[in-house]
Amino acid sequence: MLCDLASGKEGICVFAYLCNDGVINTNGTAILDLRYMDVCKDYFLKCCSKESPCMETAGTCVPKKQCTADLNASKYKEFKESDECDWNGYQCCPNDQTTTTLKPSLEGKKCFLNNGVCTPPTDCKGIKYNDRRRECGGLVCCDSPIPETTTVTTTATTTTTKTATTSTTSPGRQPTTQKPDIDTERPDDRTCDSLGGTCVADRDCQRKADQQSVDCAVDTVCCLSKRPTDVPTVSVDDLDIKECGYRNEDGIKFKTINRNDGEAQYGEFPWVVAILLADSGKVKLRCAGTLIDPEIVLTTAECIKEYKRKPEQLIIRAGEWDMAATMEPISPQERRVVKMKIHEKFNPHSLVNNIALLFLDDKFDLTPTINTVCLPPQDFTIDNGYVIATGWGTTPQNRTKYQHILKSMELPYRQKSDCELILKRATRNNRFKLDSSFICAGGEFGQDTCQGDAGSPIIFPIPDTSDLRYYAVGMVSWGVGCGRPGIPSVNTDIGMFREWIDSKIDEEQLHMHYYDFQPQD
């Protein structure tokens, strides 16, 4: 299927692991994270440029009309005879003999029945309509692009600049009333029905949706179904605060049944935190992380790397369970990120060394639903058994909708040597090597981590303990598809980074007390 790149060039939808740095991968040298979507509107696909390298990178596959070289000349004979570009009808052209022809820009064009404007993705600060008719090419259909304002310089010349609003949400102990933007059918498609509500008069609504919808009339609001109001409140003082790694397998104060979508119990995994992005007054789920200290979160570098210069845009919410509810027995808490440390050898293309630490503006108050996990010793290994994965991401059964309630699943641990052989076949790349910074789990049909689960912890029972406690042994990183039988997902191996974690925390003059497992006498 053809698609339009944001640059205006023509692309082709391919499996994401075949798209390397935005250009189609014809030699199988890379594999990329599949936990995100783009304009192909399909979890498995990515819009990728067809202009791949040829003639051992001396040339590029381009449309024939963009090649200015005289291919009849003897020095270009090998380029003319090359068949490396035949698959897409392009010509292998010397790199210094190509011209670029872009499609006319669609920026500013009306779209979605004149309700939106075609806008570069980074300039949209409002609702992004689902551009099913492809009216905007590689742009997005936006109801509120960054406004253009006219300013006058000292030389009396007029320039047009973009102005943007910034979030003024202040840090606080209790969470904002706004829930993160996770319950849409797709990130760009916010109808009231997709939010789980109905358009009704404001006076008739008991609880409004936290997000705007695109289809409710001016005099109505998107109203969510009435939720039970008899959830018991809990006094934190009545419950014990334990050390790291204790799982509340039966939940806190109540236990849910009929968990058809693999929902975790309330407070079952008290170390799982939601990493939220505050942008222009809205809060969106970015990924997840693991609480290892009341003021430190462990997550994947891929998830947060673009906010390194503005870490305060990230909010950590601990004690969260149901993203669509505001009546949980123990209120979640929020803290702002003030500093992050990304592994010095993190590779954003291969996701090798995909690990980072987030330091917060204040400590979380530990409760039965907010606590730390234990970390394994350096080079900890698993012989066999099952690990437990968590997250609010999509599922193999529904890859277009995030979970409201934190999910959990048991996945079989896969030895690295076996996983490498499987991934060689899955990626059609005999040169693929599984880096030592990864571990694998899963491969059972319908059971897998998916889009939106990045950074979520993978836990394993601490061996030889009298009471059941857990190590966080991995973090969700990438995979080839989601829930494909026989193909495990790939996770950051926390056991490879214990010494790195300790050193970075020591640099901040903090201690490992909260995540260091000490056997009970």
XYZ file of C-alpha atoms in Angstrom:
521
model
C 0.000 0.000 0.000
C 1.321 3.447 -0.921
C 1.399 6.302 1.585
C 2.528 9.920 1.848
C 5.523 10.914 3.966
C 5.484 14.148 5.948
C 8.238 15.446 3.623
C 5.829 15.199 0.679
C 7.564 12.201 -0.892
C 5.807 9.000 -1.777
C 6.263 6.063 0.587
C 5.166 2.480 0.951
C 3.655 0.750 4.006
C 5.987 -2.028 5.111
C 6.578 -4.033 8.260
C 8.229 -1.649 10.702
C 11.313 -3.806 11.150
C 11.956 -3.335 7.411
C 12.071 0.456 7.807
C 15.437 1.751 9.009
C 15.750 5.505 9.739
C 12.638 6.089 7.625
C 14.047 4.352 4.533
C 13.117 0.854 3.448
C 15.604 -1.736 4.659
C 16.682 -3.972 1.781
C 19.647 -5.654 3.460
C 18.134 -6.575 6.841
C 20.631 -4.689 9.011
C 18.233 -3.269 11.620
C 15.132 -3.998 13.609
C 12.952 -1.342 15.218
C 10.409 -0.941 17.984
C 6.880 -1.899 16.947
C 5.130 -0.332 19.913
C 3.967 2.797 18.059
C 1.709 3.682 15.104
C 2.109 6.112 12.216
C 0.106 7.216 9.151
C -0.362 3.654 7.842
C -3.076 3.216 10.518
C -2.024 -0.352 11.117
C -0.124 -1.656 14.115
C 2.175 -3.821 11.996
C 2.938 -1.264 9.280
C 5.073 1.848 8.975
C 5.183 4.446 6.187
C 8.664 4.087 4.740
C 10.503 5.797 1.886
C 11.092 3.605 -1.166
C 14.386 5.379 -1.913
C 16.637 2.592 -0.628
C 20.420 2.411 -1.195
C 21.803 0.472 -4.166
C 25.195 -0.365 -5.693
C 26.640 -0.868 -2.197
C 25.351 2.579 -1.102
C 27.007 4.365 -4.062
C 23.519 4.983 -5.469
C 19.909 5.467 -4.448
C 16.697 4.013 -5.867
C 14.709 7.000 -7.206
C 11.959 7.566 -9.812
C 13.564 7.481 -13.238
C 12.664 11.103 -13.988
C 14.642 12.211 -10.906
C 17.888 10.637 -12.136
C 19.900 13.187 -14.131
C 22.808 10.862 -14.930
C 23.421 9.780 -18.530
C 23.042 6.078 -17.871
C 24.256 5.272 -21.396
C 27.690 6.597 -20.453
C 30.249 3.881 -19.759
C 30.961 5.091 -16.217
C 27.309 4.542 -15.281
C 26.945 1.166 -16.988
C 26.693 -0.748 -13.714
C 23.987 1.616 -12.434
C 21.941 1.132 -15.608
C 22.198 -2.652 -15.418
C 21.444 -2.851 -11.688
C 18.214 -4.660 -10.854
C 18.230 -3.689 -7.158
C 15.401 -1.190 -7.677
C 13.206 -3.293 -9.946
C 10.895 -4.235 -7.080
C 9.438 -0.696 -6.979
C 9.965 0.435 -10.568
C 12.690 2.894 -9.591
C 16.132 3.418 -11.100
C 19.449 2.934 -9.316
C 21.009 6.378 -9.691
C 24.411 7.733 -8.572
C 24.000 9.704 -5.361
C 25.260 12.949 -6.888
C 22.932 12.689 -9.906
C 19.476 12.825 -8.311
C 16.960 15.629 -8.062
C 14.167 15.932 -5.510
C 10.610 16.541 -6.619
C 8.155 17.062 -3.768
C 4.407 17.145 -3.977
C 2.815 20.581 -3.404
C 2.371 21.246 0.298
C -1.130 20.624 1.610
C -0.563 22.723 4.734
C -3.528 25.018 5.334
C -5.988 22.990 3.251
C -9.430 22.468 4.802
C -10.249 18.878 5.786
C -12.813 16.708 7.617
C -15.844 18.507 6.120
C -14.137 21.878 6.657
C -13.881 21.287 10.407
C -10.092 21.018 10.364
C -6.937 22.267 8.673
C -4.080 20.209 7.247
C -1.229 20.834 9.679
C 2.252 19.458 10.405
C 1.893 17.004 13.322
C 4.096 19.073 15.641
C 1.970 22.196 15.046
C -1.356 20.633 16.054
C -2.347 21.628 19.578
C -5.980 20.523 19.417
C -8.002 17.558 18.216
C -6.480 15.456 15.420
C -9.257 14.118 13.209
C -8.836 10.706 11.626
C -7.867 11.546 8.031
C -9.490 8.479 6.489
C -9.799 10.178 3.073
C -6.082 11.026 3.036
C -6.924 14.679 2.396
C -3.732 15.841 4.109
C -1.151 13.423 2.751
C 1.569 13.112 5.402
C 0.097 15.959 7.515
C -2.680 15.686 10.115
C -6.191 17.125 10.037
C -6.233 19.438 13.061
C -8.971 21.611 14.554
C -6.515 23.911 16.371
C -3.149 24.407 14.670
C -0.664 26.770 16.296
C -1.947 30.230 15.289
C 0.105 32.461 13.053
C 0.798 35.954 14.336
C 2.413 38.909 12.601
C 5.293 40.685 14.289
C 7.256 43.715 13.095
C 11.035 43.770 13.340
C 13.205 46.850 13.882
C 13.819 47.092 10.146
C 10.068 47.357 9.479
C 9.963 43.982 7.744
C 7.105 41.615 8.554
C 7.724 37.984 9.472
C 5.333 35.205 10.320
C 6.062 33.155 13.422
C 4.376 30.315 15.228
C 3.203 30.857 18.811
C 2.480 28.021 21.168
C 0.889 27.761 24.582
C 2.578 25.974 27.452
C 1.102 23.959 30.268
C 0.944 25.697 33.647
C -0.032 22.626 35.591
C 1.838 22.824 38.869
C 3.263 19.819 40.683
C 1.055 18.426 43.402
C 0.629 15.480 45.686
C -2.803 14.513 44.387
C -3.475 13.907 40.693
C -5.285 16.310 38.431
C -8.938 15.553 37.781
C -8.006 15.060 34.158
C -7.370 11.454 33.193
C -4.761 10.716 30.515
C -5.812 10.477 26.896
C -5.715 6.706 26.455
C -9.256 5.570 25.746
C -9.649 6.541 22.113
C -10.228 4.045 19.337
C -7.121 5.528 17.777
C -4.919 8.412 18.919
C -6.440 10.653 16.209
C -10.110 9.632 16.493
C -12.041 10.998 19.499
C -15.721 10.415 18.983
C -17.963 10.302 22.036
C -18.700 6.651 21.355
C -14.982 5.829 21.288
C -14.685 7.547 24.681
C -17.376 5.230 26.020
C -20.017 7.932 26.384
C -23.181 9.452 24.945
C -23.924 13.026 23.856
C -26.497 14.464 26.310
C -27.480 17.829 27.759
C -25.014 19.139 30.331
C -27.637 19.224 33.113
C -28.391 15.516 32.607
C -24.786 14.319 32.901
C -23.431 12.842 36.113
C -19.833 12.548 34.892
C -18.373 14.096 31.768
C -15.601 12.618 29.636
C -12.229 14.137 30.437
C -11.502 14.627 26.719
C -13.239 16.572 24.012
C -15.197 14.660 21.397
C -15.613 15.621 17.765
C -19.272 14.775 17.299
C -21.280 16.252 20.216
C -23.405 19.329 19.448
C -22.566 22.689 21.016
C -25.316 22.398 23.652
C -24.387 18.837 24.693
C -21.478 17.105 26.388
C -19.956 13.659 26.055
C -21.274 11.894 29.148
C -19.813 8.640 30.429
C -21.927 5.816 31.756
C -22.696 6.130 35.421
C -20.196 4.216 37.504
C -20.842 2.497 40.875
C -20.611 4.932 43.780
C -20.341 2.409 46.592
C -16.593 1.752 46.306
C -15.288 1.728 49.900
C -12.687 4.255 50.925
C -9.588 3.029 52.691
C -7.630 4.576 55.526
C -3.942 4.211 54.710
C -3.148 4.160 58.422
C -5.064 0.884 58.749
C -2.799 -0.984 56.328
C 0.844 -2.045 56.549
C 3.513 -0.618 54.249
C 5.856 -3.445 53.276
C 9.357 -3.598 51.825
C 10.163 -3.916 48.122
C 8.696 -6.555 45.843
C 5.506 -7.533 47.673
C 2.586 -8.198 45.333
C -1.014 -7.772 46.530
C -2.328 -10.791 44.633
C -5.850 -10.536 46.078
C -6.057 -6.767 45.639
C -6.553 -4.074 48.262
C -9.896 -4.179 50.120
C -11.825 -5.669 47.205
C -11.264 -8.340 44.573
C -12.490 -8.244 40.989
C -13.814 -11.323 39.195
C -14.557 -12.166 35.536
C -11.301 -10.568 34.379
C -11.814 -11.336 30.699
C -9.141 -8.894 29.490
C -6.452 -9.951 31.966
C -7.069 -7.045 34.342
C -4.851 -6.856 37.406
C -6.372 -6.612 40.859
C -6.599 -3.155 42.421
C -3.199 -2.407 43.965
C -1.783 -5.777 42.865
C 1.427 -4.315 41.409
C 2.130 -1.190 43.520
C 5.387 -0.373 41.715
C 3.833 0.156 38.256
C 3.539 3.866 37.404
C 2.037 5.719 34.453
C 4.317 8.195 32.658
C 2.137 11.043 31.424
C 2.910 13.900 29.054
C 1.556 17.344 29.903
C 1.146 19.284 26.678
C -0.939 22.439 26.167
C -3.196 21.738 29.100
C -3.828 18.115 28.156
C -2.464 15.002 29.812
C -1.683 11.950 27.685
C -0.331 8.516 28.523
C 3.203 8.244 27.164
C 4.327 4.875 28.537
C 4.918 3.180 31.893
C 7.702 2.728 34.404
C 8.744 1.080 37.653
C 9.055 2.733 41.056
C 12.382 1.681 42.614
C 12.614 4.499 45.170
C 9.985 7.000 46.399
C 11.593 9.580 44.118
C 13.094 7.463 41.299
C 11.410 5.713 38.348
C 13.060 3.166 36.065
C 11.872 3.089 32.436
C 13.067 2.657 28.850
C 15.135 5.369 27.167
C 13.090 5.089 23.965
C 10.010 6.219 25.854
C 11.354 9.500 27.261
C 14.437 10.458 25.237
C 12.812 13.356 23.380
C 12.028 15.146 26.664
C 15.597 15.188 27.954
C 15.772 18.967 27.658
C 12.324 19.499 29.161
C 11.847 16.705 31.702
C 9.249 18.761 33.573
C 6.766 17.959 30.799
C 6.567 14.423 32.179
C 4.280 13.564 35.094
C 4.587 10.318 37.046
C 1.322 8.944 38.419
C 1.649 6.229 41.051
C -1.173 4.217 42.575
C -3.118 4.275 39.294
C -5.284 1.310 38.316
C -8.306 2.346 36.226
C -7.425 5.176 33.857
C -11.103 6.006 33.313
C -12.138 6.128 36.987
C -11.751 8.797 39.666
C -13.172 6.877 42.640
C -10.410 4.463 43.556
C -10.249 3.722 47.319
C -6.759 5.210 47.735
C -6.092 8.309 45.647
C -3.217 8.135 43.147
C -0.377 10.618 43.558
C 1.548 12.651 40.991
C 5.071 14.023 40.835
C 6.983 15.938 38.169
C 10.220 14.752 36.581
C 13.104 17.146 37.233
C 16.015 15.127 35.845
C 16.603 12.066 33.717
C 19.643 9.893 33.098
C 19.739 7.881 29.880
C 22.295 5.129 29.387
C 25.365 6.582 27.683
C 25.423 3.787 25.081
C 21.712 3.745 24.279
C 21.178 3.160 20.550
C 17.814 4.602 19.381
C 17.875 2.462 16.209
C 18.625 -0.970 17.639
C 17.275 -0.119 21.143
C 20.411 -1.627 22.675
C 20.918 -0.382 26.282
C 17.315 0.835 26.365
C 17.206 2.061 29.964
C 16.787 5.366 31.813
C 16.204 6.746 35.312
C 13.763 9.551 36.129
C 14.316 11.677 39.225
C 11.260 13.382 40.718
C 10.581 16.736 42.362
C 9.417 15.072 45.584
C 9.057 11.654 47.170
C 5.879 9.629 46.803
C 4.113 8.830 50.053
C 4.231 5.042 50.182
C 0.841 3.333 50.582
C -0.474 -0.210 49.993
C -0.993 0.789 46.335
C 2.305 2.701 45.964
C 5.512 0.869 46.773
C 8.828 -0.169 45.267
C 9.936 -3.339 43.503
C 13.178 -5.182 44.212
C 15.946 -5.203 41.606
C 18.021 -8.308 40.846
C 21.800 -8.464 41.406
C 24.141 -7.782 38.497
C 24.028 -10.464 35.767
C 21.016 -12.205 37.308
C 19.748 -14.978 35.025
C 16.555 -17.020 34.774
C 16.863 -20.724 34.039
C 13.202 -21.306 33.153
C 9.692 -20.506 34.275
C 7.162 -17.762 33.741
C 7.487 -14.007 34.106
C 4.629 -11.538 34.634
C 4.176 -8.555 32.332
C 1.992 -5.511 33.027
C 0.855 -2.341 31.253
C -2.012 -0.220 29.973
C -1.251 -0.853 26.303
C -3.285 -2.583 23.623
C -3.879 -6.328 23.432
C -3.460 -8.835 20.580
C -7.257 -9.042 20.449
C -7.708 -5.258 20.086
C -4.617 -3.442 18.810
C -6.389 -0.091 18.359
C -7.533 0.615 21.917
C -5.568 1.005 25.127
C -6.709 -0.749 28.299
C -8.471 1.351 30.948
C -7.497 -1.035 33.741
C -3.913 -2.166 34.287
C -3.486 -5.591 32.708
C -1.172 -8.435 33.654
C -0.215 -11.680 31.949
C 2.060 -14.649 32.523
C 4.569 -15.248 29.727
C 7.060 -18.113 29.354
C 10.672 -17.016 29.687
C 12.727 -17.818 26.566
C 16.447 -18.464 26.628
C 18.439 -15.890 24.644
C 19.915 -18.436 22.230
C 16.463 -19.805 21.361
C 15.027 -16.301 21.039
C 17.790 -15.247 18.637
C 17.068 -18.170 16.296
C 13.339 -17.393 16.329
C 13.894 -13.715 15.563
C 16.271 -14.535 12.715
C 13.409 -16.367 11.023
C 10.784 -13.791 11.987
C 12.801 -10.890 10.572
C 14.180 -12.833 7.582
C 17.629 -11.689 8.672
C 20.224 -14.433 9.131
C 22.720 -11.867 10.435
C 20.486 -10.803 13.306
C 22.154 -11.015 16.726
C 20.226 -10.563 19.954
C 22.191 -8.110 22.063
C 23.109 -9.117 25.607
C 21.053 -6.190 26.933
C 17.800 -8.019 26.042
C 15.770 -10.915 27.414
C 12.785 -12.565 25.747
C 9.396 -13.779 26.955
C 6.161 -14.923 25.375
C 5.347 -16.628 22.113
C 1.957 -17.990 23.124
C -0.936 -17.073 20.845
C -2.934 -14.080 22.080
C -0.693 -13.393 25.095
C 1.791 -10.578 24.594
C 2.808 -7.039 25.427
C 1.756 -4.587 22.715
C 1.669 -0.945 21.684
C 1.587 1.372 24.710
C 3.294 -1.095 27.079
C 6.806 0.307 26.552
C 8.705 0.726 29.804
C 6.337 -1.500 31.792
C 8.048 -3.887 34.218
C 8.522 -7.621 33.703
C 8.707 -9.374 37.095
C 9.930 -12.767 38.305
C 9.676 -14.416 41.764
C 12.796 -13.971 43.880
C 14.334 -17.455 44.217
C 14.574 -19.231 47.552
C 12.361 -16.910 49.584
C 9.894 -18.000 52.249
C 7.462 -15.216 51.366
C 6.630 -14.521 47.718
C 8.436 -11.383 46.531
C 9.464 -10.210 43.083
C 12.398 -8.846 41.132
C 11.805 -6.521 38.186
C 13.906 -8.445 35.660
C 12.924 -6.615 32.471
C 11.102 -3.730 30.803
C 8.920 -3.937 27.684
C 11.023 -2.777 24.730
C 10.066 -4.154 21.295
C 8.683 -7.087 19.367
C 7.882 -8.396 15.905
C 4.154 -7.952 15.870
C 2.003 -8.611 18.901
C 0.710 -11.976 20.056
C 2.049 -13.890 17.056
C 2.326 -17.577 17.965
C 5.874 -18.765 18.483
C 7.438 -15.268 18.429
C 8.451 -13.860 21.839
C 8.660 -10.181 22.706
C 11.984 -8.550 23.566
C 12.614 -6.703 26.822
C 15.441 -4.727 28.393
C 17.390 -7.026 30.740
C 17.497 -5.132 34.048
C 19.972 -7.662 35.467
C 22.562 -6.370 32.977
C 22.262 -2.854 34.380
C 22.179 -3.198 38.176
C 25.668 -1.735 38.576
C 24.784 1.106 36.194
C 21.623 1.873 38.188
C 23.527 1.843 41.487
C 26.210 4.180 40.128
C 23.726 6.726 38.794
C 21.803 6.758 42.063
C 25.052 7.129 44.003
C 25.885 10.180 41.859
C 22.721 11.791 43.222
C 23.812 10.925 46.787
C 20.836 8.610 47.171
C 20.792 5.019 48.365
C 19.631 1.615 47.149
C 17.689 0.816 50.315
C 14.258 0.832 48.678
C 15.025 -1.650 45.889
C 17.761 -3.806 47.394
C 16.378 -7.190 48.444
C 17.407 -8.318 51.924
C 16.342 -11.858 52.914
C 14.234 -12.091 56.041
C 15.783 -13.961 58.966
